[in-house]
Short mmCIF file of C-alpha atoms and ligand atoms in Angstrom, two decimals:
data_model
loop_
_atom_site.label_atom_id
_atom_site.label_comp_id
_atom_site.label_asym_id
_atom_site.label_seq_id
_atom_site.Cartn_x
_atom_site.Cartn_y
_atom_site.Cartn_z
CA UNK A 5 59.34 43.05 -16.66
CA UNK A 6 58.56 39.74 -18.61
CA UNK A 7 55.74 38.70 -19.73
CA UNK A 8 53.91 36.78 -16.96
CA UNK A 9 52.05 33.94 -19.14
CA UNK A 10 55.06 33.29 -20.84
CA UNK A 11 55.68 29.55 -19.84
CA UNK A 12 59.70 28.68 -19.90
CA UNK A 13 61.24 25.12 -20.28
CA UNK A 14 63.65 25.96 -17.01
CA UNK A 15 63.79 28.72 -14.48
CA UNK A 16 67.40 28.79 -12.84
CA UNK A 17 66.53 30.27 -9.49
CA UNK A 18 69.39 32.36 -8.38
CA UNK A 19 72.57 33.70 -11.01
CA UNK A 20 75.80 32.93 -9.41
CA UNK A 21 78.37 30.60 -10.92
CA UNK A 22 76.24 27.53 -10.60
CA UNK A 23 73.24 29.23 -12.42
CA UNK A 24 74.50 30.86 -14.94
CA UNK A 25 76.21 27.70 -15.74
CA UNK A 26 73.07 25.77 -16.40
CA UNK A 27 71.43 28.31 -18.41
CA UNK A 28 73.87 28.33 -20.37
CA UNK A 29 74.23 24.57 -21.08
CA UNK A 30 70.15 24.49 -21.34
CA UNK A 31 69.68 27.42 -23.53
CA UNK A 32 72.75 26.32 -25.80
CA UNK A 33 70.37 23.02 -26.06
CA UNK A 34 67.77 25.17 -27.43
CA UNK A 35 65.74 25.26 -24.28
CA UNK A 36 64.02 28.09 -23.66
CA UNK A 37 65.47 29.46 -20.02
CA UNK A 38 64.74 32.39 -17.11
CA UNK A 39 67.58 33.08 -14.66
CA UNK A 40 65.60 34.67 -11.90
CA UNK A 41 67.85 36.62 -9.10
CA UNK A 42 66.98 38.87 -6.21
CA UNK A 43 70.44 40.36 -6.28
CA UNK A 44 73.14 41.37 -9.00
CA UNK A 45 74.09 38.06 -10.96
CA UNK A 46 77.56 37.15 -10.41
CA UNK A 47 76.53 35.90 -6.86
CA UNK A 48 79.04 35.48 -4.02
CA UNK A 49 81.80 36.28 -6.59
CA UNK A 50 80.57 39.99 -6.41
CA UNK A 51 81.97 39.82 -2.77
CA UNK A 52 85.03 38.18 -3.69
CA UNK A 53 88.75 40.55 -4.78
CA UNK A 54 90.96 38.19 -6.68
CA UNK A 55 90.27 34.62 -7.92
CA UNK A 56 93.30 32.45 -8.06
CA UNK A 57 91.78 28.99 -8.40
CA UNK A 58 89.38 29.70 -11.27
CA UNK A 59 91.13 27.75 -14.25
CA UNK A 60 91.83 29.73 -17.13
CA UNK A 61 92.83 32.83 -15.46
CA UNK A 62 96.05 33.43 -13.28
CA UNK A 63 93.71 35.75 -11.73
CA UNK A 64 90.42 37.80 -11.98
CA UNK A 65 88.38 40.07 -10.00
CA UNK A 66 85.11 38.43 -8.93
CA UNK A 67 82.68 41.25 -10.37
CA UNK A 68 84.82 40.63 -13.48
CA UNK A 69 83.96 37.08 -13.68
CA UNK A 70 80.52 37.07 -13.13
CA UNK A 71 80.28 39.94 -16.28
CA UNK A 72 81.92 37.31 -18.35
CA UNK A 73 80.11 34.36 -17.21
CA UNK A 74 77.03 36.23 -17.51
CA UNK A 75 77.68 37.54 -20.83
CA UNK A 76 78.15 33.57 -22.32
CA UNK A 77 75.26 32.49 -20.22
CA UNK A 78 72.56 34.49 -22.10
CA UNK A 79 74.31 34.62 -25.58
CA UNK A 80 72.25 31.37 -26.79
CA UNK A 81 68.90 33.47 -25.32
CA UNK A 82 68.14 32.77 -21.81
CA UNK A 83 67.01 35.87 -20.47
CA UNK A 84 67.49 37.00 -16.85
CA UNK A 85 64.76 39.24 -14.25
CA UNK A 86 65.26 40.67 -10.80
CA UNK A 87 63.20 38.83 -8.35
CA UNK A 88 62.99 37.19 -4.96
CA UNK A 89 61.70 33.92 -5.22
CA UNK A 90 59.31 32.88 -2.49
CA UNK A 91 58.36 29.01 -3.22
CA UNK A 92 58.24 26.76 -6.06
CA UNK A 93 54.82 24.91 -6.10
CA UNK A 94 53.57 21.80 -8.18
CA UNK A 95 51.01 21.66 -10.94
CA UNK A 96 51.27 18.17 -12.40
CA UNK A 97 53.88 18.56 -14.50
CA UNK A 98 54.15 22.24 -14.40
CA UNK A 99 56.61 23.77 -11.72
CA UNK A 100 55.13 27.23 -10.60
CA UNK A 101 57.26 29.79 -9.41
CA UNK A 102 55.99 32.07 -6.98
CA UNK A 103 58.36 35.49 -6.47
CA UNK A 104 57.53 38.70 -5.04
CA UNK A 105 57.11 40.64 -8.70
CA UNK A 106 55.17 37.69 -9.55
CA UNK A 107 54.90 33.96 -10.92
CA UNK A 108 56.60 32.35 -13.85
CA UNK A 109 55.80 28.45 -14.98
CA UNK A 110 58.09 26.14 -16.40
CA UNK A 111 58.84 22.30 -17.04
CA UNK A 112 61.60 21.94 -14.93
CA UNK A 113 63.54 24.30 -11.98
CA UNK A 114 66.88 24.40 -11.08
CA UNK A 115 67.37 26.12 -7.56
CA UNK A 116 70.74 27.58 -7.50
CA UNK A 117 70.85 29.73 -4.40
CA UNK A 118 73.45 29.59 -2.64
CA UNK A 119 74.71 29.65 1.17
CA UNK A 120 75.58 32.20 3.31
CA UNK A 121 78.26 32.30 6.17
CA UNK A 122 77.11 33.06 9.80
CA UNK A 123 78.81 36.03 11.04
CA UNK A 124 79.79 36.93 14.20
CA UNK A 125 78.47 40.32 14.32
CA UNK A 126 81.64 41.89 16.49
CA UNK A 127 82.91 45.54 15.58
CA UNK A 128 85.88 45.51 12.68
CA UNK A 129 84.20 42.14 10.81
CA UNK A 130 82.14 43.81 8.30
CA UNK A 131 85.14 46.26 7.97
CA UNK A 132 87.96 44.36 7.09
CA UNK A 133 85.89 42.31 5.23
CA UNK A 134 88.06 41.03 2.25
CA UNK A 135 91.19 43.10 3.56
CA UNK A 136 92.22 40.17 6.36
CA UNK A 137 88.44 38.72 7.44
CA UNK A 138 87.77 36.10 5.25
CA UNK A 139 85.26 32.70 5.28
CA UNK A 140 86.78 30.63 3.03
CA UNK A 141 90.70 29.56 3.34
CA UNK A 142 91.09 27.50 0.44
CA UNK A 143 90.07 30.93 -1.31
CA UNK A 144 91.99 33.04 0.38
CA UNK A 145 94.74 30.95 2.29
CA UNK A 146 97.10 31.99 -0.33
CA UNK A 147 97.20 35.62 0.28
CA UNK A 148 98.25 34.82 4.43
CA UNK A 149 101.71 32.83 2.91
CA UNK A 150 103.90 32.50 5.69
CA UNK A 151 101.81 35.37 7.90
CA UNK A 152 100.16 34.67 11.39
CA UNK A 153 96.41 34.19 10.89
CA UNK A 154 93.74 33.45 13.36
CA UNK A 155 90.87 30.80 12.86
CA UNK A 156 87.36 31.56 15.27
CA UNK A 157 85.28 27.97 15.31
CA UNK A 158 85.80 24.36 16.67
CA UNK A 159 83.54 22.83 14.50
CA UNK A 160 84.27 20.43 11.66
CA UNK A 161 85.21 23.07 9.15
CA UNK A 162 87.40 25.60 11.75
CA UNK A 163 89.57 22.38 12.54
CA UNK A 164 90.07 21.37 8.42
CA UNK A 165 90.97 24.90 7.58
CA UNK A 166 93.08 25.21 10.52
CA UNK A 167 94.68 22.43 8.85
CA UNK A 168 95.03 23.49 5.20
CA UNK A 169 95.94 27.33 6.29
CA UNK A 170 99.57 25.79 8.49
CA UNK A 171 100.11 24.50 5.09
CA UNK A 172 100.62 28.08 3.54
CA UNK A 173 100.80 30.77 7.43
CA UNK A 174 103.55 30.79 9.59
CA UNK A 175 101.59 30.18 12.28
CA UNK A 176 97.88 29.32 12.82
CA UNK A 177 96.04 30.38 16.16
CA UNK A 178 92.63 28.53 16.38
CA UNK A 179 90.66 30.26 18.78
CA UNK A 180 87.54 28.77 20.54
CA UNK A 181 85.02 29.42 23.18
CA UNK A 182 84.46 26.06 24.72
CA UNK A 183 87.26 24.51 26.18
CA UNK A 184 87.14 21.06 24.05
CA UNK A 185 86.42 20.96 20.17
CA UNK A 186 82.98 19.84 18.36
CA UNK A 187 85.22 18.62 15.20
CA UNK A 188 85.90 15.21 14.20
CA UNK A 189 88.71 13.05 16.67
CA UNK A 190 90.60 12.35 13.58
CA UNK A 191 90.69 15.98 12.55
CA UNK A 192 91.47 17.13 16.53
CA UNK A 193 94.15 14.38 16.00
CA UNK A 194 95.83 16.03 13.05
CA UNK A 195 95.53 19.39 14.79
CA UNK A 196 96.94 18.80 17.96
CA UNK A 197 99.91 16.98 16.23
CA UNK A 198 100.69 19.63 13.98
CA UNK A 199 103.62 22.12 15.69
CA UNK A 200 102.23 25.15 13.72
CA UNK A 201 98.97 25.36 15.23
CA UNK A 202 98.46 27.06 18.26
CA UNK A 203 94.85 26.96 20.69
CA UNK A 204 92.88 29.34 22.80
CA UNK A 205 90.54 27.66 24.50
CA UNK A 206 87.16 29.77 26.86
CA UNK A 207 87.59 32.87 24.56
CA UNK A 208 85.06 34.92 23.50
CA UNK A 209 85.87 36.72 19.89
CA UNK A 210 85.47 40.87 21.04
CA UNK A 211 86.71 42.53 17.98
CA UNK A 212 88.97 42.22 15.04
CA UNK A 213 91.53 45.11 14.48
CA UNK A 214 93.43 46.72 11.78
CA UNK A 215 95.62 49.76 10.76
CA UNK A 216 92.45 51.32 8.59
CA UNK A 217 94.01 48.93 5.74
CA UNK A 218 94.18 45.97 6.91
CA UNK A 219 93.89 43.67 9.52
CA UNK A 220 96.65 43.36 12.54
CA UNK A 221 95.02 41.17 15.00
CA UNK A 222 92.35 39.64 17.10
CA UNK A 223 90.85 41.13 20.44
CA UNK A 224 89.28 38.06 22.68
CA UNK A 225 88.26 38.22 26.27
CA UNK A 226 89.03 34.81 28.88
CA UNK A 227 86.18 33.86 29.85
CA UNK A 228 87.53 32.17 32.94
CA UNK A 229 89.76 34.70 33.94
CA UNK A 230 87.72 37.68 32.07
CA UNK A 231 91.06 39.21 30.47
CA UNK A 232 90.83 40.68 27.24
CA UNK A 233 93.82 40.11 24.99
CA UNK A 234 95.14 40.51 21.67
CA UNK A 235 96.50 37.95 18.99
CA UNK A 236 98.93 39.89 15.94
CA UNK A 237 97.30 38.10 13.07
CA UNK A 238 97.34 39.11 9.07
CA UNK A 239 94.35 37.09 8.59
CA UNK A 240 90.84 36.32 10.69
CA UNK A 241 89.28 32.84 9.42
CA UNK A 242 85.50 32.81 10.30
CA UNK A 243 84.09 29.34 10.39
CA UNK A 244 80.80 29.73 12.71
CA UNK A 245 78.37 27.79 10.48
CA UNK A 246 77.31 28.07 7.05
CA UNK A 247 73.40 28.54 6.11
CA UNK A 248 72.06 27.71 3.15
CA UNK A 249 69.75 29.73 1.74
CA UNK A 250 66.93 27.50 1.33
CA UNK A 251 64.03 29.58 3.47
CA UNK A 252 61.71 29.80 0.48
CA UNK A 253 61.49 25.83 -0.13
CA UNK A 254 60.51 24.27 3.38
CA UNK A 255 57.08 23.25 1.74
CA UNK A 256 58.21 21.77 -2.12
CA UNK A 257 59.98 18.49 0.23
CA UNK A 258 63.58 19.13 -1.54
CA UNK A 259 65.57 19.79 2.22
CA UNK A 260 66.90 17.70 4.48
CA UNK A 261 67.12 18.19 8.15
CA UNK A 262 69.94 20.87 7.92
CA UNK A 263 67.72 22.53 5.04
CA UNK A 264 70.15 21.59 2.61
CA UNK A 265 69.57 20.12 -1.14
CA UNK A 266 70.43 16.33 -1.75
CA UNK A 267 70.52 15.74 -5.15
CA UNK A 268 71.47 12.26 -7.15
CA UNK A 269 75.22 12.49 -9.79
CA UNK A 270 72.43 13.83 -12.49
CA UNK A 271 71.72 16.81 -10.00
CA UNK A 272 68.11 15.50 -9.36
CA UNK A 273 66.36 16.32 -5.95
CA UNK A 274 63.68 13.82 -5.13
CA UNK A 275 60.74 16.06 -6.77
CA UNK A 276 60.73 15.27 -10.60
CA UNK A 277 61.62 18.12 -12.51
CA UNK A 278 63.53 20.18 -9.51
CA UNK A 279 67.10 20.38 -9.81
CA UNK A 280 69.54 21.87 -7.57
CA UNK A 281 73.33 23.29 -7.65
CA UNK A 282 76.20 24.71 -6.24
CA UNK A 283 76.69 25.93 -2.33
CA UNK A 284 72.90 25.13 -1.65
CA UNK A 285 73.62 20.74 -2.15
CA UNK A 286 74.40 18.86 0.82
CA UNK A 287 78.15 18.55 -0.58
CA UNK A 288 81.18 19.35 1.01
CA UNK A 289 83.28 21.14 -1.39
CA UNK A 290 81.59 25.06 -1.57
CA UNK A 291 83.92 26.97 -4.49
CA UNK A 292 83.09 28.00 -7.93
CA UNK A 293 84.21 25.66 -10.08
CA UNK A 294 82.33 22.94 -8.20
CA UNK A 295 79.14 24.99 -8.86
CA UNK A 296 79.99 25.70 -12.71
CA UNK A 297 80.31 21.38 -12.68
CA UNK A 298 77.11 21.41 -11.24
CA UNK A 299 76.00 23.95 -13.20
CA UNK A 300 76.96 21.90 -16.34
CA UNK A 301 75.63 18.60 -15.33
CA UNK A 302 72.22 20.25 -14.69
CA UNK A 303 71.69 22.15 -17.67
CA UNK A 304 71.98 18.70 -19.51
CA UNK A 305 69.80 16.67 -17.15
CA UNK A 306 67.05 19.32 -17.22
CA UNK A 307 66.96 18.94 -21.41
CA UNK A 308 66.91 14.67 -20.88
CA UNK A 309 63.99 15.26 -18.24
CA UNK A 310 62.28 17.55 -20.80
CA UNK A 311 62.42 14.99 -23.47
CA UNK A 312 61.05 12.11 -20.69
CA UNK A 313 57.78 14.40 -20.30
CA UNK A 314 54.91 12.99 -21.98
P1 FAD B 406 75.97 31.98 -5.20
O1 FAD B 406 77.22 32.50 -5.81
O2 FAD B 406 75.79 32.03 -3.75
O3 FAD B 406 74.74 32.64 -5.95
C1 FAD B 406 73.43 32.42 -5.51
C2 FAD B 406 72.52 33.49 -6.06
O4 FAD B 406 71.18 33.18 -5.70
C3 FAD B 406 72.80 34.89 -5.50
O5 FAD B 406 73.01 35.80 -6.56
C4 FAD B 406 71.54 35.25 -4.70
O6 FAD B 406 71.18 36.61 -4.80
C5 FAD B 406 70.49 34.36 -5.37
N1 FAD B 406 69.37 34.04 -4.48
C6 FAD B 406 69.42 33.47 -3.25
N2 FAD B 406 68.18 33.30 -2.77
C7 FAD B 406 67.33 33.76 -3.71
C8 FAD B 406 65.91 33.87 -3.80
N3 FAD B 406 65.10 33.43 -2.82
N4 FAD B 406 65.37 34.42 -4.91
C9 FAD B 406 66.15 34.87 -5.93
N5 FAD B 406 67.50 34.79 -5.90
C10 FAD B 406 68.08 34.24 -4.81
N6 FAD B 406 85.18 30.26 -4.52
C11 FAD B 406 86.25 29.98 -5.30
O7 FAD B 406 86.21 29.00 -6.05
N7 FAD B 406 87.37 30.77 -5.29
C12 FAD B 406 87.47 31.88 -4.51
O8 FAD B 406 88.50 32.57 -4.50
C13 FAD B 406 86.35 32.23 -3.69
N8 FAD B 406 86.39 33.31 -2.89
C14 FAD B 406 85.30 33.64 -2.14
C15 FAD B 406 85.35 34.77 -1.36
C16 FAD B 406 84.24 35.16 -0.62
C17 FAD B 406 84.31 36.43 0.21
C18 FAD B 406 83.05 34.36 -0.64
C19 FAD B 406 81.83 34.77 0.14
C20 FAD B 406 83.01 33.20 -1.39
C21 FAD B 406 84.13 32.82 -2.15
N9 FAD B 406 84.14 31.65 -2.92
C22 FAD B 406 85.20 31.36 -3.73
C23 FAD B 406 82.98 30.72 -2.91
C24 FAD B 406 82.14 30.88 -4.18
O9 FAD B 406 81.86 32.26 -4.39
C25 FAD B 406 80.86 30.08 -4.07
O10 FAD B 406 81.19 28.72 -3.85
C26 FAD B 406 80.03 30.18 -5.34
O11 FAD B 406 79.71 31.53 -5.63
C27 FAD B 406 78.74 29.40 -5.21
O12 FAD B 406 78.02 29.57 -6.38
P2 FAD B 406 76.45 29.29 -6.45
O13 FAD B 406 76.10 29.47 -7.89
O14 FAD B 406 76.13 28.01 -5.80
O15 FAD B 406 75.74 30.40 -5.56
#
């Protein structure tokens, strides 16, 4: 445990990519830096098999990557502790960290924690859970190559990775339990026009199915006609929703209406002296190298707010 009256010149809250990024470009400015985490560091990438789109390697495992970007994170001396971090209050120009193993003060914050995908809580999900049920296609797209996959959403994000996975599967199935899309008309548009991608309209997602390895298809009931049938599929596509994980923030005024982070080019949300990165901005691309960006540009505006204090 650290020493409580210890007062740091940035607190990262949360030690995924994004994170661990900006300690690193803070600390390596001489700044003296906490990464605080109520999980292992590494993130989401500790869920994650292969990386393919990381640059500089063909491929790595995700735990693998997080060791490494951990490891050149604190090597200029930020130091890391495990804790859950319950609110972030204001003290002039003090920014008070509340947790639940205690609180820390610093100059400036940079809240780094992340998003979480809504699940759909049917029987084989948590299962097959990186061997053929995945939440992100431009990660894992690749590994479906001309395979059947299914996408389960009709939402803005189902609809564009419907899209972008007939690029790379033989044949895309998007399967939906209303019988008319939420998504964009423009995106509909494109979908409806492309000859790989197939609908189900009224179905309800039962279960998703596999051979103990990996996935072989999708069970989904009619809801009209109250069948239950089953799509072959290599790959299940879950877009749902997507939370960020903002619960412990509702009272600093940093959220908008969705609870997500807005934050200017300079990573700045509108309290002085909180900073925010990766999955948890309003933003639209969620992948690691958008959150090590991030990651970079905050670590540097943190050090030019720290010189702006009086
Ligand atoms: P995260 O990685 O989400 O890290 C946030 C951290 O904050 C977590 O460690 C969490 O424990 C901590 N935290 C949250 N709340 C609190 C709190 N209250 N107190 C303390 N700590 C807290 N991206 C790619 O680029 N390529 C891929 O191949 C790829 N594959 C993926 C596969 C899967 C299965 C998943 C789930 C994601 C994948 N992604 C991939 C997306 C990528 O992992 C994320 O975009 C990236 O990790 C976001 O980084 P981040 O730093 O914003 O947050």
């Amino acid at each position: 445990m650290l020493p409580m009256a210890k007062e740091y010149d940035v607190i990262v809250i949360g030690a995924g990519p994004g994170g661990m990024t900006a300690a690193l470009y803070a600390s390596r400015s001489n700044l003296s830096v906490l990464m605080l985490d109520r999980g292992i560091y590494g993130g989401q990438m500790n869920n994650t098999a292969a990386i393919e789109n990381y640059p500089g390697f063909k491929s790595i495992m995700g735990p693998e990557l997080g060791q490494q970007m951990y490891d050149g994170a604190t090597q200029f001396g930020a130091e890391y502790a495990y804790a859950n971090v319950t609110g972030i209050r204001l003290d002039g120009t003090k920014r008070i960290v509340d947790t639940d193993e205690g609180t820390y003060t610093a100059k400036a914050v940079i809240v780094a924690t992340g998003a979480d995908h809504r699940k759909l809580g049917i029987p084989g999900e948590e299962e097959y859970g990186g061997r053929g049920v995945s939440y992100c296609a431009v990660c894992d797209g690749a590994f479906f190559k001309n395979r059947e996959v299914v996408v389960v959403g009709g939402g803005d994000s189902a609809i564009e990775e419907g899209i972008y996975l007939a690029n790379l599967a033989s044949k895309v199935t998007i399967v939906h339990r209303r019988d008319q899309l939420r998504a964009q008309k423009i995106l509909q548009d494109r979908a409806f026009a492309n000859d790989k991608i197939e609908f189900v309209w009224n179905a309800q997602t039962e279960e998703i199915v596999g051979d103990d390895m990996k996935v072989t298809g999708v069970v989904y009931k009619d809801k009209i006609s109250g069948e239950t049938h089953t799509l072959p599929a290599s790959g299940v596509f879950i877009y749902v929703g997507i939370t960020p994980l903002t619960e412990s923030f509702h009272d600093v005024g940093i959220l908008d209406d969705g609870g997500w982070i807005p934050t200017d080019e300079t990573m700045a949300t509108k309290v002085p002296g909180i900073f925010a990165i990766g999955d948890v901005r309003a933003k639209k691309l969620r992948q690691i190298t958008t959150a090590v960006g991030e990651g970079g540009q905050a670590g540097q505006s943190v050090f030019d707010y720290i010189q702006s204090l009086p």
